[in-house]
Amino acid sequence: MEKTFFIIKPDGVSRGLVGHVLHRMERRGFVIERLEMRQATPELLREHYAALVDKPFFPKIEEYMTSGPLLAGVIKGNRVISSWRTMMGATNPKDALPGTIRGDYAQAPGDSGGIFNVVHGSDSAESAKKEIALWFGSDAL
Ligand code: DAT
Ligand code: MG
């Protein structure tokens, strides 16, 4: 069975959406294996978002993701990596369909251009391994 890494981002935590998001995972039959409230550091985020560090909007991501506590976790299930991505919806909430988490709980970016999209999920088996090990150590793989 597959595992993936997820985050309920600081906007999801501060808006009280933790229960709603976890409920969707459990309703789908995914098993929560790890779950921890964390305060992300800039160092951890630079590793987590290594592919985006050089993008002009990276400072916005860093500010967003360190703006408060987040909930990090690992879930397990059949094809959970792609299934969780589908449940999250499109990266930009303006494109996210109703029924997805981002489509149900997030708005299109405002004038600041910042994307506040509630959840993260690993985008491939390789990313899932890297991210689970980064946040929870290789014992969690
Ligand atoms: P996803 O979170 O859907 O995997 P991603 O990995 O491409 O998307 O980007 C990671 C996060 O970075 C995303 O959730 C929000 C932020 N982000 C991506 N593109 C952005 C942009 N053009 N402007 C501002 N923030 C952006
Ligand atoms: Mg991504």
Coordinates of C-alpha atoms and ligand atoms in Angstrom, one line a residue:
M1 CA 0.0 0.0 0.0
E2 CA 1.2 3.5 -0.8
K3 CA 2.0 6.4 1.6
T4 CA 2.0 10.1 1.0
F5 CA 3.0 13.2 2.9
F6 CA 0.5 16.0 3.5
I7 CA 0.2 19.3 5.2
I8 CA -2.7 21.3 6.5
K9 CA -1.1 24.7 5.9
P10 CA -1.2 27.6 8.4
D11 CA -4.4 29.1 6.8
G12 CA -6.2 25.7 7.2
V13 CA -5.2 25.5 10.8
S14 CA -6.0 29.1 11.7
R15 CA -9.4 28.9 9.9
G16 CA -10.4 25.8 11.9
L17 CA -10.4 23.5 8.9
V18 CA -8.3 20.6 10.4
G19 CA -11.3 18.5 11.3
H20 CA -13.0 19.0 7.9
V21 CA -9.8 17.9 6.0
L22 CA -9.1 14.9 8.3
H23 CA -12.7 13.9 8.0
R24 CA -12.4 13.8 4.2
M25 CA -9.3 11.6 4.4
E26 CA -11.0 9.2 6.8
R27 CA -14.2 9.1 4.8
R28 CA -12.1 8.0 1.8
G29 CA -10.7 5.2 3.9
F30 CA -7.1 6.5 4.1
V31 CA -5.3 5.6 7.3
I32 CA -3.5 8.4 9.2
E33 CA -0.1 7.1 10.2
R34 CA 1.6 10.2 11.4
L35 CA 0.1 13.6 12.5
E36 CA 2.0 16.4 14.2
M37 CA 1.6 20.1 14.7
R38 CA 4.7 21.9 13.6
Q39 CA 6.1 25.3 13.2
A40 CA 8.0 25.2 9.9
T41 CA 11.4 26.8 9.7
P42 CA 12.8 28.6 6.6
E43 CA 15.5 25.9 6.4
L44 CA 13.0 23.0 6.4
L45 CA 10.9 24.8 3.7
R46 CA 13.9 25.4 1.5
E47 CA 14.4 21.6 1.4
H48 CA 10.7 20.8 1.2
Y49 CA 10.2 23.2 -1.7
A50 CA 13.7 22.7 -3.2
A51 CA 12.3 22.8 -6.8
L52 CA 10.7 26.3 -6.1
V53 CA 13.5 28.0 -4.1
D54 CA 14.6 30.0 -7.2
K55 CA 11.1 31.2 -8.2
P56 CA 10.3 34.9 -7.7
F57 CA 7.4 34.0 -5.4
F58 CA 9.4 31.8 -3.1
P59 CA 9.6 34.5 -0.4
K60 CA 5.8 34.6 -0.4
I61 CA 5.7 30.8 0.1
E62 CA 8.1 31.1 3.0
E63 CA 6.1 33.9 4.7
Y64 CA 2.9 31.9 4.3
M65 CA 4.2 28.6 5.5
T66 CA 5.9 30.1 8.5
S67 CA 3.0 32.3 9.4
G68 CA 1.7 30.0 12.1
P69 CA 1.5 26.3 13.1
L70 CA 0.8 23.7 10.4
L71 CA -0.4 20.1 10.7
A72 CA 2.0 17.7 9.0
G73 CA 1.1 14.0 8.4
V74 CA 1.4 10.8 6.6
I75 CA -1.5 8.9 5.2
K76 CA -1.7 5.4 3.7
G77 CA -4.0 3.8 1.2
N78 CA -4.4 2.4 -2.3
R79 CA -3.0 4.9 -4.8
V80 CA -3.1 7.5 -2.1
I81 CA -0.5 9.8 -3.7
S82 CA -2.6 10.6 -6.8
S83 CA -5.9 10.2 -5.0
W84 CA -4.9 12.8 -2.4
R85 CA -3.7 15.2 -5.2
T86 CA -7.1 14.9 -6.8
M87 CA -8.9 15.5 -3.5
M88 CA -6.8 18.7 -3.0
G89 CA -7.7 20.2 -6.4
A90 CA -5.7 22.6 -8.6
T91 CA -2.8 24.6 -7.1
N92 CA -4.5 28.0 -7.8
P93 CA -7.9 28.0 -6.0
K94 CA -9.3 30.0 -8.9
D95 CA -9.0 26.8 -11.0
A96 CA -9.9 24.3 -8.3
L97 CA -13.2 22.5 -8.9
P98 CA -16.0 22.4 -6.3
G99 CA -15.8 19.1 -4.4
T100 CA -12.0 19.5 -4.0
I101 CA -10.6 20.8 -0.8
R102 CA -9.1 23.9 -2.5
G103 CA -12.3 24.4 -4.5
D104 CA -14.5 24.2 -1.4
Y105 CA -12.3 26.1 1.1
A106 CA -10.0 28.5 -0.7
Q107 CA -10.4 31.7 -2.7
A108 CA -8.6 32.9 -5.8
P109 CA -5.5 35.0 -5.0
G110 CA -6.1 38.6 -4.0
D111 CA -4.1 41.7 -5.0
S112 CA -1.0 40.5 -3.2
G113 CA -0.9 37.5 -5.6
G114 CA -0.3 35.1 -2.7
I115 CA -1.8 31.6 -3.1
F116 CA -3.4 30.4 0.1
N117 CA -4.6 26.9 -0.8
V118 CA -5.0 25.1 2.6
V119 CA -3.3 21.8 1.8
H120 CA -0.2 20.2 0.5
G121 CA 0.3 16.7 -0.9
S122 CA 3.4 15.0 -2.4
D123 CA 3.2 15.0 -6.2
S124 CA 4.9 11.6 -7.0
A125 CA 6.3 8.5 -5.3
E126 CA 9.7 10.0 -5.3
S127 CA 8.5 13.3 -3.6
A128 CA 6.5 11.3 -1.1
K129 CA 9.6 9.4 0.0
K130 CA 11.7 12.5 0.2
E131 CA 9.0 14.5 2.1
I132 CA 8.1 11.7 4.6
A133 CA 11.8 11.3 5.4
L134 CA 12.4 15.0 5.6
W135 CA 9.5 15.7 8.0
F136 CA 9.3 12.5 10.0
G137 CA 12.6 10.6 9.4
S138 CA 13.2 7.5 7.4
D139 CA 11.5 5.3 10.1
A140 CA 8.2 6.7 8.8
L141 CA 8.7 5.4 5.2
Ligands
DAT1 P1 1.1 22.2 -5.4 O1 1.0 22.8 -4.0 O2 -0.3 22.1 -6.0 O3 1.9 21.0 -5.5 P2 3.4 23.6 -6.4 O4 4.2 22.5 -5.9 O5 3.6 24.0 -7.9 O6 1.9 23.3 -6.3 O7 3.6 24.9 -5.6 C1 3.8 24.9 -4.2 C2 3.1 26.0 -3.5 O8 3.7 27.2 -3.9 C3 1.6 26.1 -3.9 O9 0.8 25.3 -3.2 C4 1.4 27.6 -3.7 C5 2.7 28.2 -4.0 N1 2.7 28.7 -5.4 C6 2.9 28.0 -6.5 N2 2.9 28.8 -7.6 C7 2.8 30.0 -7.2 C8 2.7 31.3 -7.8 N3 2.8 31.5 -9.1 N4 2.5 32.4 -7.0 C9 2.5 32.3 -5.6 N5 2.5 31.1 -5.0 C10 2.7 30.0 -5.7
MG2 MG 3.9 20.6 -5.1

